[in-house]
Amino acid sequence: MMHAEGHDVLEGDMKKLVMDGIRGSRFCKDLSNVELDAISMNMEYFVFQDEQAIISQGQDGDHFFVASLGHLEVTISGTVARIMGAGESFGDIALLYNCPRTATVSAKGGKVGVWAVGAILFRQILQEHAILNQAENLRMLEKVSLLDGLSGGQKSRIGAMALLNESIQANFVVCCEGEKPTALYVVKSGTMKVVQGGTRSPTGELDGGTTLATLSAGQCFGEKELASGCNFEASLVADTNCELVCVSSQKLAELLGDDVAGQLEKAYVGSVLGKASQFKNFTAPQRTHMLATEVVFETLAASTRIADSRSGGLGPSLIVVVDGELKKTGDDEGALARGGWCQDYLLDELGLI
């Protein structure tokens, strides 16, 4: 980037423009004036020529930007998503979720000026702000069934390191169908729509598509994708003005290890086994060893019948339902749902399939 001389101090109308631009970021809407000042005071001014890329999709990010001059074109996988102007911010997602840039932003129609702040300071201020809301955010984490098996201490570490708050306007597209997940989203207030299909308009909104679900306070989006490692099967769009609590998938990997889904599944099974009478006298190290060496995860298609018992003469084992349910054919009353468990020699007696 080319630093432009003569723009070393933000003041007057330009400072107001930049401060409003920072506040316009969905992560910064609730920051105090002191926090906004801390960001703006450390910004530098840069100039880009027509068609020059400020950030490029897929690359690592090291700055957060506010445009102050000219127009910028946002493209995602070669398709124009929107046009931005002075006072609009960009570059926050890659910094806060520790993921590659999700779009390319280029100068359009002439010279462009932007103010930029480094990633380290930007992350630090947002993380310190999130800690102020940690107690409430931890209550929201209790709504995420995927995290059910984690201990209070593990959830506290997630609250301190992996949570972000987002405030977004109605019709804003939080994430798009086909994108690789960077976070798990919990609705704190307002309503969100889960939409499949549709096209992005020049203003960045999603036109058309089929609404699969409407999410309200306490409901989550992204659990399935985080657990499976798949891309989003639908887009998440704000139905009204909303507040979200977001769990960074990258930070989860730093806390739990690269196999986040596997670690969460094992933690959940461990929490279920801890309630079973057969395992109540096991010490924590014994349960940890058992989870690491004895637990096998299986994905079964609908209507698959489970074998009476495991082979090898090892005797009956315990089956824990992590997702979906086991039930008798045509009888919902005997179903074992998530968190239910049963020794597998009883499954045939119960008529479970």
mmCIF file of N, CA and C in Angstrom, residues 109-208:
data_model
loop_
_atom_site.group_PDB
_atom_site.id
_atom_site.type_symbol
_atom_site.label_atom_id
_atom_site.label_comp_id
_atom_site.label_asym_id
_atom_site.label_seq_id
_atom_site.Cartn_x
_atom_site.Cartn_y
_atom_site.Cartn_z
ATOM 1 N N GLY A 109 -13.180 3.489 -11.119
ATOM 2 C CA GLY A 109 -13.505 4.768 -11.740
ATOM 3 C C GLY A 109 -12.581 5.911 -11.374
ATOM 4 N N GLY A 110 -11.404 5.621 -10.849
ATOM 5 C CA GLY A 110 -10.475 6.684 -10.492
ATOM 6 C C GLY A 110 -9.742 6.398 -9.200
ATOM 7 N N LYS A 111 -9.025 7.410 -8.733
ATOM 8 C CA LYS A 111 -8.224 7.267 -7.515
ATOM 9 C C LYS A 111 -9.119 7.085 -6.291
ATOM 10 N N VAL A 112 -8.638 6.275 -5.359
ATOM 11 C CA VAL A 112 -9.379 5.981 -4.130
ATOM 12 C C VAL A 112 -8.477 6.243 -2.924
ATOM 13 N N GLY A 113 -9.064 6.847 -1.879
ATOM 14 C CA GLY A 113 -8.350 7.049 -0.623
ATOM 15 C C GLY A 113 -9.014 6.278 0.499
ATOM 16 N N VAL A 114 -8.218 5.616 1.333
ATOM 17 C CA VAL A 114 -8.753 4.848 2.464
ATOM 18 C C VAL A 114 -7.904 5.103 3.706
ATOM 19 N N TRP A 115 -8.549 5.021 4.857
ATOM 20 C CA TRP A 115 -7.852 5.047 6.138
ATOM 21 C C TRP A 115 -7.798 3.618 6.653
ATOM 22 N N ALA A 116 -6.646 3.216 7.210
ATOM 23 C CA ALA A 116 -6.461 1.819 7.620
ATOM 24 C C ALA A 116 -5.810 1.732 8.993
ATOM 25 N N VAL A 117 -6.219 0.720 9.751
ATOM 26 C CA VAL A 117 -5.613 0.428 11.055
ATOM 27 C C VAL A 117 -5.163 -1.026 11.055
ATOM 28 N N GLY A 118 -4.064 -1.320 11.744
ATOM 29 C CA GLY A 118 -3.514 -2.663 11.757
ATOM 30 C C GLY A 118 -4.373 -3.671 12.493
ATOM 31 N N ALA A 119 -4.180 -4.940 12.133
ATOM 32 C CA ALA A 119 -5.012 -6.020 12.662
ATOM 33 C C ALA A 119 -4.864 -6.198 14.165
ATOM 34 N N ILE A 120 -3.646 -6.084 14.684
ATOM 35 C CA ILE A 120 -3.414 -6.383 16.103
ATOM 36 C C ILE A 120 -4.209 -5.447 16.997
ATOM 37 N N LEU A 121 -4.131 -4.143 16.730
ATOM 38 C CA LEU A 121 -4.864 -3.178 17.553
ATOM 39 C C LEU A 121 -6.371 -3.353 17.389
ATOM 40 N N PHE A 122 -6.819 -3.557 16.157
ATOM 41 C CA PHE A 122 -8.252 -3.702 15.895
ATOM 42 C C PHE A 122 -8.812 -4.903 16.650
ATOM 43 N N ARG A 123 -8.128 -6.040 16.565
ATOM 44 C CA ARG A 123 -8.583 -7.234 17.289
ATOM 45 C C ARG A 123 -8.602 -6.992 18.794
ATOM 46 N N GLN A 124 -7.557 -6.362 19.297
ATOM 47 C CA GLN A 124 -7.438 -6.146 20.740
ATOM 48 C C GLN A 124 -8.608 -5.339 21.282
ATOM 49 N N ILE A 125 -8.970 -4.270 20.596
ATOM 50 C CA ILE A 125 -10.065 -3.418 21.070
ATOM 51 C C ILE A 125 -11.389 -4.170 21.022
ATOM 52 N N LEU A 126 -11.626 -4.930 19.968
ATOM 53 C CA LEU A 126 -12.886 -5.681 19.862
ATOM 54 C C LEU A 126 -12.949 -6.805 20.890
ATOM 55 N N GLN A 127 -11.838 -7.462 21.156
ATOM 56 C CA GLN A 127 -11.835 -8.538 22.147
ATOM 57 C C GLN A 127 -12.046 -7.990 23.554
ATOM 58 N N GLU A 128 -11.421 -6.850 23.861
ATOM 59 C CA GLU A 128 -11.626 -6.229 25.173
ATOM 60 C C GLU A 128 -13.078 -5.803 25.346
ATOM 61 N N HIS A 129 -13.692 -5.320 24.259
ATOM 62 C CA HIS A 129 -15.107 -4.936 24.322
ATOM 63 C C HIS A 129 -15.986 -6.165 24.563
ATOM 64 N N ALA A 130 -15.654 -7.286 23.905
ATOM 65 C CA ALA A 130 -16.454 -8.508 24.072
ATOM 66 C C ALA A 130 -16.395 -9.014 25.507
ATOM 67 N N ILE A 131 -15.249 -8.847 26.166
ATOM 68 C CA ILE A 131 -15.109 -9.307 27.551
ATOM 69 C C ILE A 131 -16.082 -8.573 28.466
ATOM 70 N N LEU A 132 -16.377 -7.301 28.148
ATOM 71 C CA LEU A 132 -17.333 -6.540 28.953
ATOM 72 C C LEU A 132 -18.720 -7.177 28.911
ATOM 73 N N ASN A 133 -19.017 -7.886 27.810
ATOM 74 C CA ASN A 133 -20.322 -8.536 27.647
ATOM 75 C C ASN A 133 -20.237 -10.041 27.880
ATOM 76 N N GLN A 134 -19.156 -10.502 28.515
ATOM 77 C CA GLN A 134 -18.905 -11.933 28.582
ATOM 78 C C GLN A 134 -19.988 -12.699 29.332
ATOM 79 N N ALA A 135 -20.476 -12.160 30.442
ATOM 80 C CA ALA A 135 -21.480 -12.885 31.226
ATOM 81 C C ALA A 135 -22.736 -13.148 30.401
ATOM 82 N N GLU A 136 -23.200 -12.117 29.702
ATOM 83 C CA GLU A 136 -24.402 -12.292 28.879
ATOM 84 C C GLU A 136 -24.117 -13.217 27.700
ATOM 85 N N ASN A 137 -22.931 -13.077 27.106
ATOM 86 C CA ASN A 137 -22.584 -13.934 25.977
ATOM 87 C C ASN A 137 -22.498 -15.401 26.388
ATOM 88 N N LEU A 138 -21.981 -15.657 27.594
ATOM 89 C CA LEU A 138 -21.904 -17.039 28.066
ATOM 90 C C LEU A 138 -23.291 -17.642 28.246
ATOM 91 N N ARG A 139 -24.253 -16.816 28.644
ATOM 92 C CA ARG A 139 -25.635 -17.314 28.742
ATOM 93 C C ARG A 139 -26.147 -17.712 27.358
ATOM 94 N N MET A 140 -25.741 -16.953 26.334
ATOM 95 C CA MET A 140 -26.152 -17.292 24.977
ATOM 96 C C MET A 140 -25.496 -18.599 24.519
ATOM 97 N N LEU A 141 -24.267 -18.861 24.972
ATOM 98 C CA LEU A 141 -23.594 -20.104 24.594
ATOM 99 C C LEU A 141 -24.353 -21.331 25.072
ATOM 100 N N GLU A 142 -25.084 -21.187 26.184
ATOM 101 C CA GLU A 142 -25.861 -22.315 26.698
ATOM 102 C C GLU A 142 -26.948 -22.734 25.713
ATOM 103 N N LYS A 143 -27.275 -21.866 24.752
ATOM 104 C CA LYS A 143 -28.291 -22.191 23.745
ATOM 105 C C LYS A 143 -27.719 -23.068 22.629
ATOM 106 N N VAL A 144 -26.391 -23.173 22.553
ATOM 107 C CA VAL A 144 -25.748 -23.885 21.449
ATOM 108 C C VAL A 144 -25.561 -25.347 21.837
ATOM 109 N N SER A 145 -26.412 -26.212 21.305
ATOM 110 C CA SER A 145 -26.370 -27.625 21.704
ATOM 111 C C SER A 145 -25.051 -28.281 21.320
ATOM 112 N N LEU A 146 -24.409 -27.781 20.261
ATOM 113 C CA LEU A 146 -23.139 -28.353 19.823
ATOM 114 C C LEU A 146 -22.070 -28.245 20.908
ATOM 115 N N LEU A 147 -22.220 -27.259 21.811
ATOM 116 C CA LEU A 147 -21.229 -27.034 22.866
ATOM 117 C C LEU A 147 -21.648 -27.649 24.199
ATOM 118 N N ASP A 148 -22.718 -28.449 24.187
ATOM 119 C CA ASP A 148 -23.276 -28.980 25.436
ATOM 120 C C ASP A 148 -22.257 -29.730 26.283
ATOM 121 N N GLY A 149 -21.342 -30.446 25.649
ATOM 122 C CA GLY A 149 -20.435 -31.290 26.409
ATOM 123 C C GLY A 149 -19.251 -30.575 27.023
ATOM 124 N N LEU A 150 -19.054 -29.299 26.700
ATOM 125 C CA LEU A 150 -17.900 -28.575 27.222
ATOM 126 C C LEU A 150 -18.112 -28.189 28.676
ATOM 127 N N SER A 151 -17.030 -28.139 29.414
ATOM 128 C CA SER A 151 -17.103 -27.743 30.819
ATOM 129 C C SER A 151 -17.305 -26.241 30.933
ATOM 130 N N GLY A 152 -17.652 -25.789 32.144
ATOM 131 C CA GLY A 152 -17.802 -24.360 32.373
ATOM 132 C C GLY A 152 -16.516 -23.607 32.088
ATOM 133 N N GLY A 153 -15.381 -24.213 32.452
ATOM 134 C CA GLY A 153 -14.092 -23.575 32.197
ATOM 135 C C GLY A 153 -13.804 -23.434 30.720
ATOM 136 N N GLN A 154 -14.129 -24.480 29.939
ATOM 137 C CA GLN A 154 -13.916 -24.405 28.492
ATOM 138 C C GLN A 154 -14.803 -23.333 27.860
ATOM 139 N N LYS A 155 -16.056 -23.252 28.316
ATOM 140 C CA LYS A 155 -16.948 -22.227 27.773
ATOM 141 C C LYS A 155 -16.471 -20.832 28.153
ATOM 142 N N SER A 156 -15.919 -20.686 29.345
ATOM 143 C CA SER A 156 -15.387 -19.384 29.751
ATOM 144 C C SER A 156 -14.223 -18.974 28.862
ATOM 145 N N ARG A 157 -13.367 -19.947 28.501
ATOM 146 C CA ARG A 157 -12.249 -19.628 27.610
ATOM 147 C C ARG A 157 -12.749 -19.249 26.225
ATOM 148 N N ILE A 158 -13.806 -19.927 25.770
ATOM 149 C CA ILE A 158 -14.410 -19.545 24.490
ATOM 150 C C ILE A 158 -14.961 -18.128 24.587
ATOM 151 N N GLY A 159 -15.625 -17.828 25.716
ATOM 152 C CA GLY A 159 -16.172 -16.491 25.911
ATOM 153 C C GLY A 159 -15.111 -15.421 25.887
ATOM 154 N N ALA A 160 -13.924 -15.733 26.412
ATOM 155 C CA ALA A 160 -12.848 -14.746 26.476
ATOM 156 C C ALA A 160 -12.104 -14.607 25.159
ATOM 157 N N MET A 161 -12.048 -15.698 24.364
ATOM 158 C CA MET A 161 -11.179 -15.682 23.188
ATOM 159 C C MET A 161 -11.901 -15.789 21.855
ATOM 160 N N ALA A 162 -13.086 -16.390 21.829
ATOM 161 C CA ALA A 162 -13.681 -16.759 20.541
ATOM 162 C C ALA A 162 -14.996 -16.069 20.227
ATOM 163 N N LEU A 163 -15.518 -15.234 21.143
ATOM 164 C CA LEU A 163 -16.823 -14.621 20.918
ATOM 165 C C LEU A 163 -16.702 -13.198 20.394
ATOM 166 N N LEU A 164 -17.609 -12.864 19.481
ATOM 167 C CA LEU A 164 -17.734 -11.502 18.974
ATOM 168 C C LEU A 164 -19.205 -11.132 18.948
ATOM 169 N N ASN A 165 -19.487 -9.849 19.092
ATOM 170 C CA ASN A 165 -20.853 -9.347 18.981
ATOM 171 C C ASN A 165 -21.013 -8.617 17.658
ATOM 172 N N GLU A 166 -22.108 -8.885 16.969
ATOM 173 C CA GLU A 166 -22.405 -8.194 15.718
ATOM 174 C C GLU A 166 -23.768 -7.527 15.827
ATOM 175 N N SER A 167 -23.860 -6.297 15.346
ATOM 176 C CA SER A 167 -25.137 -5.585 15.236
ATOM 177 C C SER A 167 -25.359 -5.297 13.761
ATOM 178 N N ILE A 168 -26.454 -5.791 13.209
ATOM 179 C CA ILE A 168 -26.667 -5.684 11.770
ATOM 180 C C ILE A 168 -28.054 -5.135 11.462
ATOM 181 N N GLN A 169 -28.153 -4.528 10.283
ATOM 182 C CA GLN A 169 -29.403 -3.936 9.827
ATOM 183 C C GLN A 169 -30.233 -4.965 9.063
ATOM 184 N N ALA A 170 -31.535 -4.717 8.996
ATOM 185 C CA ALA A 170 -32.436 -5.585 8.239
ATOM 186 C C ALA A 170 -31.948 -5.729 6.801
ATOM 187 N N ASN A 171 -32.075 -6.926 6.260
ATOM 188 C CA ASN A 171 -31.720 -7.299 4.887
ATOM 189 C C ASN A 171 -30.224 -7.526 4.674
ATOM 190 N N PHE A 172 -29.417 -7.318 5.711
ATOM 191 C CA PHE A 172 -27.981 -7.558 5.564
ATOM 192 C C PHE A 172 -27.720 -9.059 5.459
ATOM 193 N N VAL A 173 -26.834 -9.437 4.534
ATOM 194 C CA VAL A 173 -26.473 -10.846 4.345
ATOM 195 C C VAL A 173 -25.241 -11.147 5.194
ATOM 196 N N VAL A 174 -25.423 -11.951 6.229
ATOM 197 C CA VAL A 174 -24.326 -12.260 7.153
ATOM 198 C C VAL A 174 -23.357 -13.252 6.533
ATOM 199 N N CYS A 175 -23.877 -14.297 5.921
ATOM 200 C CA CYS A 175 -23.037 -15.275 5.232
ATOM 201 C C CYS A 175 -23.845 -15.874 4.089
ATOM 202 N N CYS A 176 -23.128 -16.372 3.091
ATOM 203 C CA CYS A 176 -23.783 -16.803 1.856
ATOM 204 C C CYS A 176 -23.721 -18.314 1.662
ATOM 205 N N GLU A 177 -24.740 -18.830 1.016
ATOM 206 C CA GLU A 177 -24.781 -20.229 0.617
ATOM 207 C C GLU A 177 -23.522 -20.566 -0.184
ATOM 208 N N GLY A 178 -22.893 -21.678 0.156
ATOM 209 C CA GLY A 178 -21.688 -22.099 -0.550
ATOM 210 C C GLY A 178 -20.391 -21.622 0.065
ATOM 211 N N GLU A 179 -20.469 -20.665 1.005
ATOM 212 C CA GLU A 179 -19.260 -20.162 1.656
ATOM 213 C C GLU A 179 -18.747 -21.155 2.693
ATOM 214 N N LYS A 180 -17.437 -21.115 2.915
ATOM 215 C CA LYS A 180 -16.852 -21.895 3.998
ATOM 216 C C LYS A 180 -17.159 -21.202 5.317
ATOM 217 N N PRO A 181 -17.662 -21.913 6.322
ATOM 218 C CA PRO A 181 -18.025 -21.267 7.592
ATOM 219 C C PRO A 181 -16.810 -20.677 8.305
ATOM 220 N N THR A 182 -16.974 -19.463 8.806
ATOM 221 C CA THR A 182 -15.943 -18.847 9.642
ATOM 222 C C THR A 182 -16.422 -18.702 11.079
ATOM 223 N N ALA A 183 -17.719 -18.929 11.303
ATOM 224 C CA ALA A 183 -18.269 -18.748 12.648
ATOM 225 C C ALA A 183 -19.588 -19.493 12.778
ATOM 226 N N LEU A 184 -20.001 -19.655 14.017
ATOM 227 C CA LEU A 184 -21.324 -20.145 14.375
ATOM 228 C C LEU A 184 -22.081 -18.949 14.954
ATOM 229 N N TYR A 185 -23.333 -18.754 14.553
ATOM 230 C CA TYR A 185 -24.078 -17.547 14.911
ATOM 231 C C TYR A 185 -25.244 -17.872 15.841
ATOM 232 N N VAL A 186 -25.362 -17.096 16.927
ATOM 233 C CA VAL A 186 -26.482 -17.215 17.858
ATOM 234 C C VAL A 186 -27.240 -15.893 17.837
ATOM 235 N N VAL A 187 -28.549 -15.957 17.593
ATOM 236 C CA VAL A 187 -29.362 -14.739 17.555
ATOM 237 C C VAL A 187 -29.568 -14.233 18.982
ATOM 238 N N LYS A 188 -29.152 -13.004 19.225
ATOM 239 C CA LYS A 188 -29.311 -12.389 20.546
ATOM 240 C C LYS A 188 -30.602 -11.584 20.614
ATOM 241 N N SER A 189 -30.919 -10.884 19.531
ATOM 242 C CA SER A 189 -32.194 -10.158 19.436
ATOM 243 C C SER A 189 -32.543 -9.998 17.968
ATOM 244 N N GLY A 190 -33.845 -9.802 17.689
ATOM 245 C CA GLY A 190 -34.301 -9.698 16.315
ATOM 246 C C GLY A 190 -34.555 -11.061 15.703
ATOM 247 N N THR A 191 -34.779 -11.087 14.385
ATOM 248 C CA THR A 191 -35.014 -12.347 13.680
ATOM 249 C C THR A 191 -34.147 -12.412 12.426
ATOM 250 N N MET A 192 -33.719 -13.629 12.113
ATOM 251 C CA MET A 192 -32.894 -13.897 10.934
ATOM 252 C C MET A 192 -33.612 -14.895 10.043
ATOM 253 N N LYS A 193 -33.385 -14.797 8.741
ATOM 254 C CA LYS A 193 -33.943 -15.750 7.791
ATOM 255 C C LYS A 193 -32.835 -16.645 7.239
ATOM 256 N N VAL A 194 -33.166 -17.917 7.088
ATOM 257 C CA VAL A 194 -32.279 -18.864 6.421
ATOM 258 C C VAL A 194 -32.826 -19.046 5.012
ATOM 259 N N VAL A 195 -32.065 -18.611 4.011
ATOM 260 C CA VAL A 195 -32.568 -18.531 2.638
ATOM 261 C C VAL A 195 -31.698 -19.365 1.705
ATOM 262 N N GLN A 196 -32.360 -20.178 0.884
ATOM 263 C CA GLN A 196 -31.645 -20.972 -0.115
ATOM 264 C C GLN A 196 -31.927 -20.398 -1.497
ATOM 265 N N GLY A 197 -30.861 -20.256 -2.299
ATOM 266 C CA GLY A 197 -31.012 -19.676 -3.623
ATOM 267 C C GLY A 197 -30.987 -18.159 -3.568
ATOM 268 N N GLY A 198 -31.421 -17.514 -4.659
ATOM 269 C CA GLY A 198 -31.429 -16.063 -4.737
ATOM 270 C C GLY A 198 -30.135 -15.528 -5.330
ATOM 271 N N THR A 199 -30.126 -14.228 -5.635
ATOM 272 C CA THR A 199 -28.955 -13.571 -6.214
ATOM 273 C C THR A 199 -28.651 -12.293 -5.451
ATOM 274 N N ARG A 200 -27.361 -11.907 -5.402
ATOM 275 C CA ARG A 200 -26.949 -10.684 -4.726
ATOM 276 C C ARG A 200 -27.182 -9.485 -5.638
ATOM 277 N N SER A 201 -27.796 -8.432 -5.093
ATOM 278 C CA SER A 201 -28.030 -7.197 -5.833
ATOM 279 C C SER A 201 -26.782 -6.323 -5.774
ATOM 280 N N PRO A 202 -26.705 -5.233 -6.595
ATOM 281 C CA PRO A 202 -25.542 -4.333 -6.541
ATOM 282 C C PRO A 202 -25.330 -3.700 -5.173
ATOM 283 N N THR A 203 -26.381 -3.630 -4.352
ATOM 284 C CA THR A 203 -26.241 -3.049 -3.010
ATOM 285 C C THR A 203 -25.853 -4.094 -1.966
ATOM 286 N N GLY A 204 -25.706 -5.354 -2.408
ATOM 287 C CA GLY A 204 -25.283 -6.411 -1.495
ATOM 288 C C GLY A 204 -26.414 -7.201 -0.872
ATOM 289 N N GLU A 205 -27.673 -6.827 -1.143
ATOM 290 C CA GLU A 205 -28.802 -7.560 -0.581
ATOM 291 C C GLU A 205 -29.061 -8.826 -1.394
ATOM 292 N N LEU A 206 -29.816 -9.754 -0.804
ATOM 293 C CA LEU A 206 -30.145 -11.011 -1.468
ATOM 294 C C LEU A 206 -31.554 -10.918 -2.032
ATOM 295 N N ASP A 207 -31.665 -11.071 -3.342
ATOM 296 C CA ASP A 207 -32.965 -11.022 -4.012
ATOM 297 C C ASP A 207 -33.449 -12.437 -4.313
ATOM 298 N N GLY A 208 -34.736 -12.691 -4.036
ATOM 299 C CA GLY A 208 -35.311 -13.995 -4.334
ATOM 300 C C GLY A 208 -34.859 -15.057 -3.354
#
